[in-house]
mmCIF file as gemmi writes it, N, C-alpha and C atoms, coordinates in Angstrom:
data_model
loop_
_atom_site.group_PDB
_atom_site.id
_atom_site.type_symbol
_atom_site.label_atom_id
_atom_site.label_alt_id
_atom_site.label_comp_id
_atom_site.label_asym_id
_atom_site.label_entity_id
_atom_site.label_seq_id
_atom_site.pdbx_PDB_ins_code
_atom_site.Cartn_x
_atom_site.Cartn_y
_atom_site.Cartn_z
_atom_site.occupancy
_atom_site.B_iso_or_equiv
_atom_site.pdbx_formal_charge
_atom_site.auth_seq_id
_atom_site.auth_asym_id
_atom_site.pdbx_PDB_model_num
ATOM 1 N N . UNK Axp A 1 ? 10.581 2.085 1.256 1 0 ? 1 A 1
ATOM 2 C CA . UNK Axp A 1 ? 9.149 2.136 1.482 1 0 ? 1 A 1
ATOM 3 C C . UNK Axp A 1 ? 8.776 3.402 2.249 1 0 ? 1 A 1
ATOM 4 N N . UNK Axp A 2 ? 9.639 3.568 3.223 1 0 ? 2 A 1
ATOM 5 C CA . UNK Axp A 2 ? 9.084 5.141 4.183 1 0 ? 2 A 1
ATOM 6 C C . UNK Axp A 2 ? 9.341 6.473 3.249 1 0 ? 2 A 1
ATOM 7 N N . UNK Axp A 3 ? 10.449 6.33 2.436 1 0 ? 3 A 1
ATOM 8 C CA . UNK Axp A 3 ? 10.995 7.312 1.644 1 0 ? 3 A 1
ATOM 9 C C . UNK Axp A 3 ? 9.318 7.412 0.553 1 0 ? 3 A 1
ATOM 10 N N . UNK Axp A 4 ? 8.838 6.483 -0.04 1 0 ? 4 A 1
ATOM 11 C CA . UNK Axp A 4 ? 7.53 6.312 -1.201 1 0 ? 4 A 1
ATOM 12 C C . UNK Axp A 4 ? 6.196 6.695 -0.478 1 0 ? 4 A 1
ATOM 13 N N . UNK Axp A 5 ? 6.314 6.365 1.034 1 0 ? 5 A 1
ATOM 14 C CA . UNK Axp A 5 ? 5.356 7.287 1.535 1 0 ? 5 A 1
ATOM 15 C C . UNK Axp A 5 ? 4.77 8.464 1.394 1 0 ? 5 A 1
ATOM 16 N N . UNK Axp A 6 ? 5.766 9.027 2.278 1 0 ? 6 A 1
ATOM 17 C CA . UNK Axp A 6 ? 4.948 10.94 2.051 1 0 ? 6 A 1
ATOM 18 C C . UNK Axp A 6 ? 5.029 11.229 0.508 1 0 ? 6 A 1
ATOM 19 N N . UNK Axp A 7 ? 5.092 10.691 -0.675 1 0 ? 7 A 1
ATOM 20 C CA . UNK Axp A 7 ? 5.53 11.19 -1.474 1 0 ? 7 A 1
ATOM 21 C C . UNK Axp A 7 ? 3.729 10.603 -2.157 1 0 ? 7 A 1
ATOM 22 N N . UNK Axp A 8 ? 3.627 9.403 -1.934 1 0 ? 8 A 1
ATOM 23 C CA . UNK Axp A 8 ? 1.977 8.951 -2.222 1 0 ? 8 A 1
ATOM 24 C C . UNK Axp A 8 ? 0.911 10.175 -1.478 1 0 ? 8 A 1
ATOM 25 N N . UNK Axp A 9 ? 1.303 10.013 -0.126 1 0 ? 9 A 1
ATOM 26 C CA . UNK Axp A 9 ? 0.206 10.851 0.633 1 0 ? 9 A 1
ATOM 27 C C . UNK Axp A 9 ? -0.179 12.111 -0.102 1 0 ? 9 A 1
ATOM 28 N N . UNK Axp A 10 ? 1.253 13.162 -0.06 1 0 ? 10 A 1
ATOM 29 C CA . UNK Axp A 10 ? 0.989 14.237 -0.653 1 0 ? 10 A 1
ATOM 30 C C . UNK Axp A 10 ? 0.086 14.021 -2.004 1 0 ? 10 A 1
ATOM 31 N N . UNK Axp A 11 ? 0.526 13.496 -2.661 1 0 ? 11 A 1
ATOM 32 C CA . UNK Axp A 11 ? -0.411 13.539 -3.905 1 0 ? 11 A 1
ATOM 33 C C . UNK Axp A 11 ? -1.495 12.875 -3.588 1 0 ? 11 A 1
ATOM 34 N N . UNK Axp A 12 ? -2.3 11.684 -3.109 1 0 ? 12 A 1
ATOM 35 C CA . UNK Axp A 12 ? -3.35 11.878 -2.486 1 0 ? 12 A 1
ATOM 36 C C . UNK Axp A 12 ? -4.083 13.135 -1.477 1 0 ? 12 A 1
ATOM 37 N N . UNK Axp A 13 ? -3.286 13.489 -1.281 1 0 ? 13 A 1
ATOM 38 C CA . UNK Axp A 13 ? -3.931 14.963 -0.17 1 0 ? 13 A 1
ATOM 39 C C . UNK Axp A 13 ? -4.245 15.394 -1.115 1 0 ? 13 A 1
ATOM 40 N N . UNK Axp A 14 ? -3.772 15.991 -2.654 1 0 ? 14 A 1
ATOM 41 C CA . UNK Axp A 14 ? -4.115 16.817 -3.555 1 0 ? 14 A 1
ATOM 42 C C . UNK Axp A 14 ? -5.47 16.5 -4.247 1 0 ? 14 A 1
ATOM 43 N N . UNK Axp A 15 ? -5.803 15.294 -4.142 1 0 ? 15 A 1
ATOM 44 C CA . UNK Axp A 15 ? -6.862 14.696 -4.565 1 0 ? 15 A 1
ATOM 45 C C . UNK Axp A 15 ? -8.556 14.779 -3.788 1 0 ? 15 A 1
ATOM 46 N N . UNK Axp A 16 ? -7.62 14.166 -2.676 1 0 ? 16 A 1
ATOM 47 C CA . UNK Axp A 16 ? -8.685 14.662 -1.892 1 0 ? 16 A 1
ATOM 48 C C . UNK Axp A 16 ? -8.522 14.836 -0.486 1 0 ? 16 A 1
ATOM 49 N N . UNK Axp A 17 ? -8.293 16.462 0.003 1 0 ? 17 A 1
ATOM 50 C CA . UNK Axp A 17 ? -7.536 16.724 0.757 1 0 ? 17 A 1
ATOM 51 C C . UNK Axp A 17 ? -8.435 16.087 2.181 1 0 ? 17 A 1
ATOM 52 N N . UNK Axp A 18 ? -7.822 15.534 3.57 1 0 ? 18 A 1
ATOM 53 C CA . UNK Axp A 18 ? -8.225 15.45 4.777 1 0 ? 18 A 1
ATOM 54 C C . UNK Axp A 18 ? -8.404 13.625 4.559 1 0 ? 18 A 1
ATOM 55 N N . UNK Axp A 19 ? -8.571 12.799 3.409 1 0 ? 19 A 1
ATOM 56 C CA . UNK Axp A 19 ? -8.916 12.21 3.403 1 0 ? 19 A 1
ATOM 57 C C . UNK Axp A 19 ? -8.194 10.845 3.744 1 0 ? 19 A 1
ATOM 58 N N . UNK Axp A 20 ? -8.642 10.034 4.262 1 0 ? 20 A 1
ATOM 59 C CA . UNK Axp A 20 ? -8.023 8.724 4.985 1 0 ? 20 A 1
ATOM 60 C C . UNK Axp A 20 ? -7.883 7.681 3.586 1 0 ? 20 A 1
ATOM 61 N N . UNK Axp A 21 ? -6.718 7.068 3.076 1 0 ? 21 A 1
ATOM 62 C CA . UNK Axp A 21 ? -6.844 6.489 2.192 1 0 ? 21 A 1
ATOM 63 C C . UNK Axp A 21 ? -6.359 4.37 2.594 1 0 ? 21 A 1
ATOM 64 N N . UNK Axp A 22 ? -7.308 3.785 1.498 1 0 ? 22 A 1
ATOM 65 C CA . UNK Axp A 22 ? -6.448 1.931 2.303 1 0 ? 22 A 1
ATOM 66 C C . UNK Axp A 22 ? -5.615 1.768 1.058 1 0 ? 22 A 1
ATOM 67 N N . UNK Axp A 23 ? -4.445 1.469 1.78 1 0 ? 23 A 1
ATOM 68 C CA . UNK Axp A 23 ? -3.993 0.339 0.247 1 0 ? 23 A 1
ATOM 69 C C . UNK Axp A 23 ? -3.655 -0.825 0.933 1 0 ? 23 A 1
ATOM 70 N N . UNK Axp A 24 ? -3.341 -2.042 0.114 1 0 ? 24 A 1
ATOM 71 C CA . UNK Axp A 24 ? -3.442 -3.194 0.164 1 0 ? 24 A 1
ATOM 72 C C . UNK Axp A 24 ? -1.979 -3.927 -0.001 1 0 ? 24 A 1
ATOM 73 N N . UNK Axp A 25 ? -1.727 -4.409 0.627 1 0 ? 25 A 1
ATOM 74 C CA . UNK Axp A 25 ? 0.071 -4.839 0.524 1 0 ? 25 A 1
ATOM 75 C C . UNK Axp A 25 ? 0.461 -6.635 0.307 1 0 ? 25 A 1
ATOM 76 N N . UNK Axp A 26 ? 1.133 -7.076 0.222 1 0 ? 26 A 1
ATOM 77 C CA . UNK Axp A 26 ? 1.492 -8.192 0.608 1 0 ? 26 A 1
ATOM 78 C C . UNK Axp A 26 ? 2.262 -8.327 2.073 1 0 ? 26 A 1
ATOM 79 N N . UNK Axp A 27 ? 2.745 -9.781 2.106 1 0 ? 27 A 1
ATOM 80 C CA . UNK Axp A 27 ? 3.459 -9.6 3.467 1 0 ? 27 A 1
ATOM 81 C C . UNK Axp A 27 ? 4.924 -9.577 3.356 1 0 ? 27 A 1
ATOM 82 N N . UNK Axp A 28 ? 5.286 -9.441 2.594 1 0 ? 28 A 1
ATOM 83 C CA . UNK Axp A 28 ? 6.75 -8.95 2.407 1 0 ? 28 A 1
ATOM 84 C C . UNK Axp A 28 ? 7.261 -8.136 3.563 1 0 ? 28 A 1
ATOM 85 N N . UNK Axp A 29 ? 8.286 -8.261 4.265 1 0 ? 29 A 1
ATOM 86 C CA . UNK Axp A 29 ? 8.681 -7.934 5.262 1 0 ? 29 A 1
ATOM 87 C C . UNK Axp A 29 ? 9.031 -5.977 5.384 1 0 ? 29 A 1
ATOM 88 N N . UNK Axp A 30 ? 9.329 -5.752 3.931 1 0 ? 30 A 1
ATOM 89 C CA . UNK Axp A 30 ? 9.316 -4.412 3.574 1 0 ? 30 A 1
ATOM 90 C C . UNK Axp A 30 ? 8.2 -3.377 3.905 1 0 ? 30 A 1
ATOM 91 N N . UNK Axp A 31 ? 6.858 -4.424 4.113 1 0 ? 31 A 1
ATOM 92 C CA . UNK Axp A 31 ? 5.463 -3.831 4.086 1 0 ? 31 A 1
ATOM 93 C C . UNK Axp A 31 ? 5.268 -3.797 5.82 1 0 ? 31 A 1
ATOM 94 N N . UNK Axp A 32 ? 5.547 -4.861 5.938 1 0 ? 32 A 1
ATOM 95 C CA . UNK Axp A 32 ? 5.008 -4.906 7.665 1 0 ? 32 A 1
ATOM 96 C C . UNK Axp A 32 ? 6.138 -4.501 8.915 1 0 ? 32 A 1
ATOM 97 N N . UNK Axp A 33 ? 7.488 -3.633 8.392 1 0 ? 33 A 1
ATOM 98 C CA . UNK Axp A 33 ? 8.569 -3.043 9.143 1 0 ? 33 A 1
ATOM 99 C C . UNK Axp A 33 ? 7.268 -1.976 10.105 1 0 ? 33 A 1
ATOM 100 N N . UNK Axp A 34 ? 7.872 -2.276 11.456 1 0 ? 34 A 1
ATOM 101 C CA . UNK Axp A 34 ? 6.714 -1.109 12.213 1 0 ? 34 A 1
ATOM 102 C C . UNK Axp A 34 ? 7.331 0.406 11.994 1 0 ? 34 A 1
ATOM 103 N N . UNK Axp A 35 ? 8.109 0.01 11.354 1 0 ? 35 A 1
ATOM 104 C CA . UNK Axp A 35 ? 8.538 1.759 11.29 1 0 ? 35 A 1
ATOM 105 C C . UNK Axp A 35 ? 7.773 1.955 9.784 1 0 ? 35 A 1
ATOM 106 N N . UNK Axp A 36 ? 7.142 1.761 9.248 1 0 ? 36 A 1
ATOM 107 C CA . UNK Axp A 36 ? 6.481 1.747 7.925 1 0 ? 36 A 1
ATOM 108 C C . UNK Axp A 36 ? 4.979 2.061 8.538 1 0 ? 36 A 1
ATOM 109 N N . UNK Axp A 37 ? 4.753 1.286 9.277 1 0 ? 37 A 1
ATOM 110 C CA . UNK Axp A 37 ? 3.673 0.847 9.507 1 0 ? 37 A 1
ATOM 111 C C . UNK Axp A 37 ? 3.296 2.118 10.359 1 0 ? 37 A 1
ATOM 112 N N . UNK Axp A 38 ? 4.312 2.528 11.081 1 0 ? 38 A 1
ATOM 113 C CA . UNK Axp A 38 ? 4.283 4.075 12.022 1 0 ? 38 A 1
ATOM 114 C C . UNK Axp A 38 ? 3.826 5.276 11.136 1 0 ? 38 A 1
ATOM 115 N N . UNK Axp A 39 ? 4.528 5.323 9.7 1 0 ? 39 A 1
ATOM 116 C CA . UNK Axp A 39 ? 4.74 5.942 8.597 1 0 ? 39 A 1
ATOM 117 C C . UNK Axp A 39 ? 2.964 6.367 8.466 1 0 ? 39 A 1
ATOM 118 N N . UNK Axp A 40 ? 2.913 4.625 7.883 1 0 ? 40 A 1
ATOM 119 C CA . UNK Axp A 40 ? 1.265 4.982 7.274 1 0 ? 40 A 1
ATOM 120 C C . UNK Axp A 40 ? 0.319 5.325 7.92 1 0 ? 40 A 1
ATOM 121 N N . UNK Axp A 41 ? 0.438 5.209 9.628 1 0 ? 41 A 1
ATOM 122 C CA . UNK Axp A 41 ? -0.496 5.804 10.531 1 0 ? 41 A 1
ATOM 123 C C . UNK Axp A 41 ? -0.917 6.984 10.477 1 0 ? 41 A 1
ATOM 124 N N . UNK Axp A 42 ? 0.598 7.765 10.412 1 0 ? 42 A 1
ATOM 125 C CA . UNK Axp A 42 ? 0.82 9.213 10.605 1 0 ? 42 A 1
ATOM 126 C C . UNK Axp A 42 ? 0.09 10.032 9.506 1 0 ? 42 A 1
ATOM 127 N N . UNK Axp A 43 ? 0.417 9.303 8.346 1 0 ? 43 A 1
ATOM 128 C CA . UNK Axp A 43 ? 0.123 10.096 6.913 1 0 ? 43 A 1
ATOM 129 C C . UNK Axp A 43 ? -1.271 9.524 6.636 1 0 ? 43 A 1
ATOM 130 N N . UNK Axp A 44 ? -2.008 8.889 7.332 1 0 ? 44 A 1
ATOM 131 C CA . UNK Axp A 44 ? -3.756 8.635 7.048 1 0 ? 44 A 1
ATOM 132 C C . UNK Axp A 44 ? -3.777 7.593 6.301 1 0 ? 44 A 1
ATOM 133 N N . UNK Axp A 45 ? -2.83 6.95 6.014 1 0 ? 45 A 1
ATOM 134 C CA . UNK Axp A 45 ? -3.026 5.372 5.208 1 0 ? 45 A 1
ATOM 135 C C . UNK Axp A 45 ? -3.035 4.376 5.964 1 0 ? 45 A 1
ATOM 136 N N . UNK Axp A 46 ? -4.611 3.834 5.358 1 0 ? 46 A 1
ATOM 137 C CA . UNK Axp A 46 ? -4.175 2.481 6.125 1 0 ? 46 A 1
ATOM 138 C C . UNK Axp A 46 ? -3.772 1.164 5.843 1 0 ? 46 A 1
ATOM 139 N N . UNK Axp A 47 ? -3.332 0.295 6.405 1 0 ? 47 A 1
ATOM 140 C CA . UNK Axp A 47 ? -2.97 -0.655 5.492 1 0 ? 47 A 1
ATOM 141 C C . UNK Axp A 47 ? -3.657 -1.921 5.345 1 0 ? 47 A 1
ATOM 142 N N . UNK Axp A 48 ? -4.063 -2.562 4.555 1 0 ? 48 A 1
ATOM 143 C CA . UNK Axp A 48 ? -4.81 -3.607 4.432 1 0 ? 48 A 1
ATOM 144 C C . UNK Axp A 48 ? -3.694 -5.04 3.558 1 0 ? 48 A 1
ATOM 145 N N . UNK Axp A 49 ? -3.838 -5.905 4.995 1 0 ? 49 A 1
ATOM 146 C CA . UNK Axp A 49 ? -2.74 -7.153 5.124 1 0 ? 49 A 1
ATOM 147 C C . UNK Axp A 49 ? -2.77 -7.9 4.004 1 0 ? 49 A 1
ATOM 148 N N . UNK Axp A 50 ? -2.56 -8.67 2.739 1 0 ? 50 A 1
ATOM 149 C CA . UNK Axp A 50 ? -2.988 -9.667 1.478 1 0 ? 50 A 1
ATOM 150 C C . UNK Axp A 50 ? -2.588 -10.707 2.422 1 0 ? 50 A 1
ATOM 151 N N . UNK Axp A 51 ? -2.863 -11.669 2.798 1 0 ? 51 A 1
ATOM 152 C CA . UNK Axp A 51 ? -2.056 -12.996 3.615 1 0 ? 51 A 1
ATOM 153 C C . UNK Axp A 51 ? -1.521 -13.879 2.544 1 0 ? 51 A 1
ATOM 154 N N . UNK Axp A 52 ? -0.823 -14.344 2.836 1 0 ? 52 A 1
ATOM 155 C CA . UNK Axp A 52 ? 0.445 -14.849 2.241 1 0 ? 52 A 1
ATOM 156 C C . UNK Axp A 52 ? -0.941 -15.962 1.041 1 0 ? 52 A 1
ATOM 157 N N . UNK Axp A 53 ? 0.107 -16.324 0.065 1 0 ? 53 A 1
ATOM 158 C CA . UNK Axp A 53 ? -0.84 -17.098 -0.945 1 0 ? 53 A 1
ATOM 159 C C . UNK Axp A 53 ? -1.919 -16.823 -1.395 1 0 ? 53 A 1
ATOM 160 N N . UNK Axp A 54 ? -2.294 -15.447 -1.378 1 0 ? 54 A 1
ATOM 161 C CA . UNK Axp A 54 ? -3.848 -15.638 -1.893 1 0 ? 54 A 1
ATOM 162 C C . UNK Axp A 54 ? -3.545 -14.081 -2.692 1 0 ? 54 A 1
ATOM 163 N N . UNK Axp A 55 ? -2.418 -13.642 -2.968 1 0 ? 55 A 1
ATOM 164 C CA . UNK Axp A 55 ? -1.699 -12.892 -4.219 1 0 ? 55 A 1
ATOM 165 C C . UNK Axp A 55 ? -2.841 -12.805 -5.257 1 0 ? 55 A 1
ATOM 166 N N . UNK Axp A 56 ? -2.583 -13.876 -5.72 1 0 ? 56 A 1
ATOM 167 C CA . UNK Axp A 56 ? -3.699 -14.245 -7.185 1 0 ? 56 A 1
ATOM 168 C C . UNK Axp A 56 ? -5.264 -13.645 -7.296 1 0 ? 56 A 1
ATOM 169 N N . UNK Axp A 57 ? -5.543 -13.645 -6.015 1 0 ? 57 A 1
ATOM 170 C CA . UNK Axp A 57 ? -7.352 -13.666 -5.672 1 0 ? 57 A 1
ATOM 171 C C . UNK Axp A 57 ? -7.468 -12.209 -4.943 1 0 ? 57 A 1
ATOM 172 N N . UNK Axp A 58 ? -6.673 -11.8 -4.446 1 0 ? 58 A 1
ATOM 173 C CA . UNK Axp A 58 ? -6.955 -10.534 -4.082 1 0 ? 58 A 1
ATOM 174 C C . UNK Axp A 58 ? -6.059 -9.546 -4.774 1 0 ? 58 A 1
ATOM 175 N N . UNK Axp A 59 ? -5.192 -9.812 -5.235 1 0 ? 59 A 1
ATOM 176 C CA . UNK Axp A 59 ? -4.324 -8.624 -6.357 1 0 ? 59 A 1
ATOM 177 C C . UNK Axp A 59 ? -3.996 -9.413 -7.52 1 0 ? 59 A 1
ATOM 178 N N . UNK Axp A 60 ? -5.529 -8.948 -8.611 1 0 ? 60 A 1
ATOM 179 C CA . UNK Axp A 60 ? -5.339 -9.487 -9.84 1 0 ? 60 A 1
ATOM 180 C C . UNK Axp A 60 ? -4.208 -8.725 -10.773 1 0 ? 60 A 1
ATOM 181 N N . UNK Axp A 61 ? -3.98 -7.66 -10.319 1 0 ? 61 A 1
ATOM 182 C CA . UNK Axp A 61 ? -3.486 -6.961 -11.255 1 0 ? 61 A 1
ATOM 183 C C . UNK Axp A 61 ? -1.852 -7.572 -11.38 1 0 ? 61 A 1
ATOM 184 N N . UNK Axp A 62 ? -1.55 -7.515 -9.741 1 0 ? 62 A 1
ATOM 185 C CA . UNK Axp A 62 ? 0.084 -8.359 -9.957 1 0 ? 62 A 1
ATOM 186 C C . UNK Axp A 62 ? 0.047 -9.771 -10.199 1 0 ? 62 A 1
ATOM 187 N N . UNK Axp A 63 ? -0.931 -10.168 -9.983 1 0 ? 63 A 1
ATOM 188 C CA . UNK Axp A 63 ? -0.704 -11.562 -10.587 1 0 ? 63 A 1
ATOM 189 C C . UNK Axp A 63 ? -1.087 -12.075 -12.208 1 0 ? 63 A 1
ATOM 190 N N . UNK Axp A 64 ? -2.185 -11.433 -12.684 1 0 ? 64 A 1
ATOM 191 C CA . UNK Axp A 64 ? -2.275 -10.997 -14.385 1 0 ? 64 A 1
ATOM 192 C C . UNK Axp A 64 ? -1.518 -9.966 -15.128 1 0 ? 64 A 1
ATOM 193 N N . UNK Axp A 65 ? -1.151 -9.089 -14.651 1 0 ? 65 A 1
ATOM 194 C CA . UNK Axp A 65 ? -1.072 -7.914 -15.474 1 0 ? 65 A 1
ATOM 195 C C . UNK Axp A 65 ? 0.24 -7.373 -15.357 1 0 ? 65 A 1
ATOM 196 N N . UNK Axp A 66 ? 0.958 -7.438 -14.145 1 0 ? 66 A 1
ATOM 197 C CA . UNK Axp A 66 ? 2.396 -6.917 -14.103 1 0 ? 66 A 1
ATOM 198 C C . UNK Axp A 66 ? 3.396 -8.167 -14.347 1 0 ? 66 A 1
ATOM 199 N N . UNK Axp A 67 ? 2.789 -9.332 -13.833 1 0 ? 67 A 1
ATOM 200 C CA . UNK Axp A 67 ? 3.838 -10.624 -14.296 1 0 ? 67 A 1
ATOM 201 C C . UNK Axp A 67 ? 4.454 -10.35 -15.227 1 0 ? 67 A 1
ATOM 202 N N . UNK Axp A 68 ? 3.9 -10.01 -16.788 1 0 ? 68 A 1
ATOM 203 C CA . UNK Axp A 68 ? 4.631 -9.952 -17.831 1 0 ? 68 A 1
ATOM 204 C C . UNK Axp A 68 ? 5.977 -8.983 -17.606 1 0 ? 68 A 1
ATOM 205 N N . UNK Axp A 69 ? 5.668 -8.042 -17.027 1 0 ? 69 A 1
ATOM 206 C CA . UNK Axp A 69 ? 6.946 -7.13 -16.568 1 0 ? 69 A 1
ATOM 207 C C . UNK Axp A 69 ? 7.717 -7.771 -16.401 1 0 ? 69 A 1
């Protein structure tokens, strides 16, 4: 996850440089490591928590659309 970081940011910087970006996670323990969480501070992302069970209603896409994957 820290390694997929700077690697998002940068290409968001290219987009739109200075700019503060949210993404949206689950709670998977991968997401909420504070050294991740240090990560996304640094690089202008912020993170926005999904709470456990509600997958479906707030990230349609993994729950319709990548399942089949």
């Amino acid at each position: 996850m820290k390694r997929m970081l700077p690697v998002l940011a940068e290409i968001l910087e290219q987009e739109r440089p200075g700019a503060t970006y949210i993404l949206s996670f689950d709670v998977a323990s991968c997401h909420l490591d504070i050294s991740v969480l240090k990560a996304m501070r640094r690089l202008r992302l912020r993170p926005v928590i999904i709470p456990a069970k509600t997958t479906w209603l707030l990230q349609p896409l993994d729950a319709y659309v990548f399942r089949v994957f």
